[in-house]
Short mmCIF file of C-alpha atoms in Angstrom, two decimals:
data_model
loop_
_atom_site.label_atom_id
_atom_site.label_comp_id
_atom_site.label_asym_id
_atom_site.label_seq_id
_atom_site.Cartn_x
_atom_site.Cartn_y
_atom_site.Cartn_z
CA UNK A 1 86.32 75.33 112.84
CA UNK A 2 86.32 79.04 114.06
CA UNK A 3 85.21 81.18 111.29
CA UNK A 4 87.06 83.82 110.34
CA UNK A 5 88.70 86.36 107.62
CA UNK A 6 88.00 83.75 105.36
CA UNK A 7 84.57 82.86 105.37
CA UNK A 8 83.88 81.48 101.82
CA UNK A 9 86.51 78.92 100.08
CA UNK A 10 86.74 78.28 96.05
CA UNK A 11 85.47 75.06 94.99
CA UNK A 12 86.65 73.39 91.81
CA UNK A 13 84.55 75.92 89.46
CA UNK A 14 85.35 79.05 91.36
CA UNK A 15 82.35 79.43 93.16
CA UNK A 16 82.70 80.50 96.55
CA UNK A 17 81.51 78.57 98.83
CA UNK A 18 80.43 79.68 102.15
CA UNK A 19 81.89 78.33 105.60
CA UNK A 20 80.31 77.31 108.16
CA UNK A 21 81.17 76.38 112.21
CA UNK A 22 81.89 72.06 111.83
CA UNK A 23 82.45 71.93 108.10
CA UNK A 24 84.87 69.33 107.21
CA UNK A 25 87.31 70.64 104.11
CA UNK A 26 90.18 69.46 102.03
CA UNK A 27 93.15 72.14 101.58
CA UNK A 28 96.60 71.95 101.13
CA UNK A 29 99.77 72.72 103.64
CA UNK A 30 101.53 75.82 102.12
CA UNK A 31 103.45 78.57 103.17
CA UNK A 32 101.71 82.36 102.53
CA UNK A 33 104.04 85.59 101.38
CA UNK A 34 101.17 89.06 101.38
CA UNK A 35 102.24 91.83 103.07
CA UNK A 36 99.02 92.70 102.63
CA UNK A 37 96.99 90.06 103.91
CA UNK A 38 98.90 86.89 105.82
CA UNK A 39 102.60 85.36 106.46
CA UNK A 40 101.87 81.91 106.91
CA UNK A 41 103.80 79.05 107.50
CA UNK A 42 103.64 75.48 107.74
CA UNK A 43 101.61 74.25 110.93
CA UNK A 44 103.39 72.15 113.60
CA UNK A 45 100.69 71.11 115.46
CA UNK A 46 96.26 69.85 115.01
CA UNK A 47 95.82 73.51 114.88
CA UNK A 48 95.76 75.44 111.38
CA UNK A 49 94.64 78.58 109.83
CA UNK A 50 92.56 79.21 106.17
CA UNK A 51 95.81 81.06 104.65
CA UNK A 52 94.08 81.82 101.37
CA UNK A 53 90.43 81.20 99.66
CA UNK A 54 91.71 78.46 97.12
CA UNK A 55 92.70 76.41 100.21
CA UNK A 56 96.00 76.50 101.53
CA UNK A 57 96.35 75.86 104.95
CA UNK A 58 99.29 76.62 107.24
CA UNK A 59 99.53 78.74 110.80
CA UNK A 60 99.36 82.44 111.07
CA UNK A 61 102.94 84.09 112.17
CA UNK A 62 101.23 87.71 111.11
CA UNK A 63 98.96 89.41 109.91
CA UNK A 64 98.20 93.52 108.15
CA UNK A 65 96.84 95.38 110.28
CA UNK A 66 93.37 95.09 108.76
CA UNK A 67 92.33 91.87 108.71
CA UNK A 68 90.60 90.17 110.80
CA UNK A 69 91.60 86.80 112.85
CA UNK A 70 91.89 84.17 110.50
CA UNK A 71 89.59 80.94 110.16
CA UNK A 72 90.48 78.47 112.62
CA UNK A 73 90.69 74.85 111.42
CA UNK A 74 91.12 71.08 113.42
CA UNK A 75 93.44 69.18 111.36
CA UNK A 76 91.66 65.55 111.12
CA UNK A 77 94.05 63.80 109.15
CA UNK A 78 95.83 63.45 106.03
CA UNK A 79 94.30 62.57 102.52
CA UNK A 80 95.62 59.46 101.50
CA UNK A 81 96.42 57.15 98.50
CA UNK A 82 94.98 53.14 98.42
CA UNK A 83 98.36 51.94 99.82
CA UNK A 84 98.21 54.74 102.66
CA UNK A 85 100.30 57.70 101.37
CA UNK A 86 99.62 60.74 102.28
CA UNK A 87 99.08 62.36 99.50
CA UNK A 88 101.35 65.83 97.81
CA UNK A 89 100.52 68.08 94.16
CA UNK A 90 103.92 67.10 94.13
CA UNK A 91 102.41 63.88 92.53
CA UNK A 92 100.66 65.26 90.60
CA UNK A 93 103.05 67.22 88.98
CA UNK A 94 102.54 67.91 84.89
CA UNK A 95 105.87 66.12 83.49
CA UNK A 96 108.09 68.88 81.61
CA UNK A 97 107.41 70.26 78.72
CA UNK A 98 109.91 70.32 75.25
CA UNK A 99 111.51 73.67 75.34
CA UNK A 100 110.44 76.17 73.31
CA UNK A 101 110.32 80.26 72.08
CA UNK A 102 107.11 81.75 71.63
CA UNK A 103 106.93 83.09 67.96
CA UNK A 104 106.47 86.86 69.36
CA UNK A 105 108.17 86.79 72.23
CA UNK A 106 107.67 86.20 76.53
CA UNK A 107 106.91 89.39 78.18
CA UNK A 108 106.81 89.29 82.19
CA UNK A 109 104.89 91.65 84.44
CA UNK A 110 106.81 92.04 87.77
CA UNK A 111 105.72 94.78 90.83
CA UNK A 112 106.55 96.39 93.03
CA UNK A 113 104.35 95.05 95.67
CA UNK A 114 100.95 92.98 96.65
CA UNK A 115 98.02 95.41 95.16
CA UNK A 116 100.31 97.41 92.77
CA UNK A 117 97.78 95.77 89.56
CA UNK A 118 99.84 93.45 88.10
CA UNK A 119 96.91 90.81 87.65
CA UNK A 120 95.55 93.67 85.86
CA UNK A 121 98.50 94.64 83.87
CA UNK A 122 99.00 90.87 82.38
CA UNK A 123 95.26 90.39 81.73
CA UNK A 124 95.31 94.07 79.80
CA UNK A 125 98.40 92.23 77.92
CA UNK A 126 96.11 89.44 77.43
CA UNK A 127 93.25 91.27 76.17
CA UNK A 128 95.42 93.65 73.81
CA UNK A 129 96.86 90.39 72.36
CA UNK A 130 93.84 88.07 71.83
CA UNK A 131 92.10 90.92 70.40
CA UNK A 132 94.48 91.40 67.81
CA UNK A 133 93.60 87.64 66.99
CA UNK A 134 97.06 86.07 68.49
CA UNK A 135 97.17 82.94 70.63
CA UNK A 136 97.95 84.37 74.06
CA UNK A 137 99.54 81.89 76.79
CA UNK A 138 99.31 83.68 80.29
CA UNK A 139 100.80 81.71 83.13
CA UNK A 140 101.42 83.02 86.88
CA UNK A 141 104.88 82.00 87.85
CA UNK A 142 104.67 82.36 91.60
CA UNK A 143 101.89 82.94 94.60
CA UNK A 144 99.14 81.28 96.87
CA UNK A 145 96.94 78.55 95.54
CA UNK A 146 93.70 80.53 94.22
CA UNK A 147 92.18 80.19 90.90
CA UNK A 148 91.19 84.07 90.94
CA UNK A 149 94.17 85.57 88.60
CA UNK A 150 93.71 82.14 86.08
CA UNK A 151 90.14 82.98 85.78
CA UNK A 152 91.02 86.79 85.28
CA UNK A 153 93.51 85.51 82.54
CA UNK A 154 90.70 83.19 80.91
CA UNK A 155 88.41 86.42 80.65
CA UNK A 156 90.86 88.17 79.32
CA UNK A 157 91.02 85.40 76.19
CA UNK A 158 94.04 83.14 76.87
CA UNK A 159 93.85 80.89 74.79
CA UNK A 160 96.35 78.72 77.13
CA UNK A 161 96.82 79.08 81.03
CA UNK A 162 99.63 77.30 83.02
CA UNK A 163 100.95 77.74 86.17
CA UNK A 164 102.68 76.60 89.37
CA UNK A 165 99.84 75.16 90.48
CA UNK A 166 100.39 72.36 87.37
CA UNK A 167 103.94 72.51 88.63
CA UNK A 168 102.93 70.52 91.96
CA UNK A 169 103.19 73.71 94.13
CA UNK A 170 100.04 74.83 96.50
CA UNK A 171 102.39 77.95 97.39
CA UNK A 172 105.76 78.80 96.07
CA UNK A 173 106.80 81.15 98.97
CA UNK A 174 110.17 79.07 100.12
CA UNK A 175 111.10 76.95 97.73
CA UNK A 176 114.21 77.02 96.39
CA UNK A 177 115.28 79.46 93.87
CA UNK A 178 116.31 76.50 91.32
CA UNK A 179 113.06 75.10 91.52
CA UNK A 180 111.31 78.30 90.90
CA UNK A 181 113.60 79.58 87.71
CA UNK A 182 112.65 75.70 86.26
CA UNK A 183 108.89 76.51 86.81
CA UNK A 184 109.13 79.53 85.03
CA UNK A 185 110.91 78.10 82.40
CA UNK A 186 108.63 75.39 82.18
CA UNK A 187 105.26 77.25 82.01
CA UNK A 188 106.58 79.03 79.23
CA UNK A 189 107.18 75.78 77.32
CA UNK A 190 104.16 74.32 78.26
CA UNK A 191 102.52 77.45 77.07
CA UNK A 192 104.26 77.41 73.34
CA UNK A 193 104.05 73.55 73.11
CA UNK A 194 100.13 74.01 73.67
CA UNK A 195 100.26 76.44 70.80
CA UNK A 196 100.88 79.69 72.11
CA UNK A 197 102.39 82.78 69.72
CA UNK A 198 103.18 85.25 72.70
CA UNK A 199 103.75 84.47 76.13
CA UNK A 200 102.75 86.58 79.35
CA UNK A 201 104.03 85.57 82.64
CA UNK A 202 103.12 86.80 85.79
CA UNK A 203 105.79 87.26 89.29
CA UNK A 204 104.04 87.32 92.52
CA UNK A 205 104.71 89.78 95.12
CA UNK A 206 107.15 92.88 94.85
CA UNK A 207 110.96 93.08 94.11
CA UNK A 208 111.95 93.53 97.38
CA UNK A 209 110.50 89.41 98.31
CA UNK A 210 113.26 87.04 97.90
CA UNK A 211 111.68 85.18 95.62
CA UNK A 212 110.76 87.26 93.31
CA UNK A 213 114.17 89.58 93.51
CA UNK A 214 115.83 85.72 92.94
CA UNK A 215 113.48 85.13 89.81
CA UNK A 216 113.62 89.05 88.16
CA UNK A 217 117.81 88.70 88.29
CA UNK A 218 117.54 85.49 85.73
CA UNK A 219 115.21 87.15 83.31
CA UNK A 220 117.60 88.27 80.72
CA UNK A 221 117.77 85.98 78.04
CA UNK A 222 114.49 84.58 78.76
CA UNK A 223 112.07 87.76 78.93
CA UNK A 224 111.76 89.74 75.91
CA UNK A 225 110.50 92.53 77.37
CA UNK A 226 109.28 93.29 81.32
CA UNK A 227 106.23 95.17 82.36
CA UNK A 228 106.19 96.47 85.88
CA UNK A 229 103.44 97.03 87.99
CA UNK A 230 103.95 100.10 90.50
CA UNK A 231 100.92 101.77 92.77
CA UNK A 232 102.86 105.22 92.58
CA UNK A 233 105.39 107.47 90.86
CA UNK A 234 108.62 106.23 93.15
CA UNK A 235 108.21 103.06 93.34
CA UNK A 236 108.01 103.07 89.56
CA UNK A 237 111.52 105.02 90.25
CA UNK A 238 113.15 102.17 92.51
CA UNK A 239 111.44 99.34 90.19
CA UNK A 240 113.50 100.41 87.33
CA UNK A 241 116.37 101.03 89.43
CA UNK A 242 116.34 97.34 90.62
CA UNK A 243 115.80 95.73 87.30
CA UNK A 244 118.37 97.55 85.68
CA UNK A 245 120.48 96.80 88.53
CA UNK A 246 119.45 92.80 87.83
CA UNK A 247 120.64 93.81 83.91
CA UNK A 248 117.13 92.91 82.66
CA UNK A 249 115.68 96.87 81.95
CA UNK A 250 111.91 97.80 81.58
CA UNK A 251 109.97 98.46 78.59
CA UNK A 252 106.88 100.17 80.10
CA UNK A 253 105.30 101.09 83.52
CA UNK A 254 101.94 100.40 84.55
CA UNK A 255 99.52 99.00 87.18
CA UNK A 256 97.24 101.31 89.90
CA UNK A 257 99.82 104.08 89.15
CA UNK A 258 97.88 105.12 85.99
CA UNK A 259 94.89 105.47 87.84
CA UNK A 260 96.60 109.09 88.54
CA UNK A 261 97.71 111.06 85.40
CA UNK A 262 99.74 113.39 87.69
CA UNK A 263 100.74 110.57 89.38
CA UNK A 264 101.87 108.59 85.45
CA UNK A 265 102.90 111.68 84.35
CA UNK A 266 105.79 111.56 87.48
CA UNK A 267 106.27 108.29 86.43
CA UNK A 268 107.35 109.21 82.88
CA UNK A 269 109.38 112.03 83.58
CA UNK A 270 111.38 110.29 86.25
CA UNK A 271 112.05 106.94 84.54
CA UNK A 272 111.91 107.85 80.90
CA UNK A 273 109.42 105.22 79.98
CA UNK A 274 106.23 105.03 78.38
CA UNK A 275 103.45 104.36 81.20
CA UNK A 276 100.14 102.81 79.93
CA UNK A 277 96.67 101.64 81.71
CA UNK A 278 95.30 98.50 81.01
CA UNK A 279 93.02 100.32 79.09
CA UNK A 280 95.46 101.72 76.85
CA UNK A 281 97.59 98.35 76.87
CA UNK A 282 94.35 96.73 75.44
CA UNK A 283 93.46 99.50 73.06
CA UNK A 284 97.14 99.24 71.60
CA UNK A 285 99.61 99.39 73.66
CA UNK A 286 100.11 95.98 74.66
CA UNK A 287 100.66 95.48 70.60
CA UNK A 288 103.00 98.39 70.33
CA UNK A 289 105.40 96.36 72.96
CA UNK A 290 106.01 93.62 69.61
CA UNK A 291 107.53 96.28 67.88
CA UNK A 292 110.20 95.09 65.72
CA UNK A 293 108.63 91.53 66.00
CA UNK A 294 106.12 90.90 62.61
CA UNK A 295 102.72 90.25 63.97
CA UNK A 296 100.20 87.92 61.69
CA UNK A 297 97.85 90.25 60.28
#
């Protein structure tokens, strides 16, 4: 092992855990989608590369221009079953849930890139809603094995978390689109069958990643209202644009934009829509987006 941008990896309890030259760890193959941090693919050859923290493991085809080389690992082998078989989360797959409608809705947070706070955004949602004393499901529909957004979620006060992880994924950058839309369906109804009133799902990535674009264009009918995440005024411009293009329209703007009131000011004038912080999602805001729906006192 060459240590590199990734010098710590999460262990079962989130806790990083710090890497050393000869340590011998378990990950998972996975592609890696951040145009902020690694495009990753699966590796061809006993050479592999740390693609994320929570342990998925592919080969480097490039990087952003600020970060460093990334950890260089020996593949040793396969984990395998008893009978010898190597070993996929595929197997370990949760079986599908019965379908179901949350009680108050599904609201999805979408973005228009890596870093524009939509982690943020659906654990304000979160916060807003558990506050209020509902039973929040929060589940992240697409991404990079890494338990930091669940544990953001948990904080928050989810009362139930599901994602693709439980879906048998380690990384859902090039699957196919079918398989994705059924995750997302089926985190949602693993969410309400574990008791959840109101539902907030999270997209990966911006809506410019196939993925993502694929998932956003099959949201009407599903989502009953979508949340996007934008780090500035314009992109909160061509967000809209897009979704309303994909005939599923937004119901507020937020994410790092609102760290700017100029800049969520721009926002607002531009797209017509309300744009709230996380702060003011959790103060009311996130409540405010039920409107029309009648919330337990």
């Amino acid at each position: 092992m060459s240590v590199g941008a990734h010098d710590h990896l999460e262990d079962t309890h989130g806790r990083q855990v710090r890497l050393y030259p000869g340590d011998v760890v378990a990950g998972a193959f996975g592609n890696r989608y951040a145009t902020d941090y690694y495009e990753g693919y699966l590796p061809t050859g006993t050479v592999a590369h740390m693609l994320t923290a929570g342990g998925v493991v592919g080969q480097v085809a490039s990087a952003h221009a600020r970060r460093a080389e990334p950890t260089v690992l020996e593949v040793l082998g396969l984990l395998a079953d008893p009978a010898g078989r190597p070993l996929s989360l595929d197997g370990y797959a949760m079986p599908a849930p019965a379908p179901g409608r949350p009680e108050l809705g599904t609201y999805v947070v979408v973005g228009s890139s890596m870093g524009a706070g939509k982690t943020t955004t659906a654990s304000a949602l979160v916060r807003g809603w558990s506050s209020a004393g509902l039973r929040v499901g929060a589940g992240k529909v697409t991404g990079s094995g890494s338990g930091k957004d669940r544990w953001m979620y948990q904080d928050a006060g989810a009362s139930e978390i599901v994602d693709f992880l439980d879906f048998g994924m380690p990384s859902t950058f090039g699957y196919p689109p079918q398989r994705l839309h059924a995750t997302m369906v089926g985190i949602r109804d693993a969410l309400v069958e574990r008791g959840a009133s109101v539902v907030v799902l999270e997209i990966a990535d911006g809506l410019l990643q196939e993925e993502t674009r694929g998932l956003a264009a099959g949201l009407a009918g599903f989502a009953d209202g979508v949340v996007l995440a934008v780090a500035d005024a314009l992109s909160a411009v061509a967000g809209v644009g897009i979704m309303a293009d994909l005939g599923t329209p937004v119901r507020a703007v937020s994410g790092l934009l609102t760290a700017s009131p100029l800049a969520s000011r721009e926002a607002e004038a531009a797209t017509g829509l309300p744009v709230l912080s996380p702060a003011e999602l959790i103060a009311g805001g996130a409540l405010e987006l039920l409107s029309g729906v009648a919330v337990p006192a």
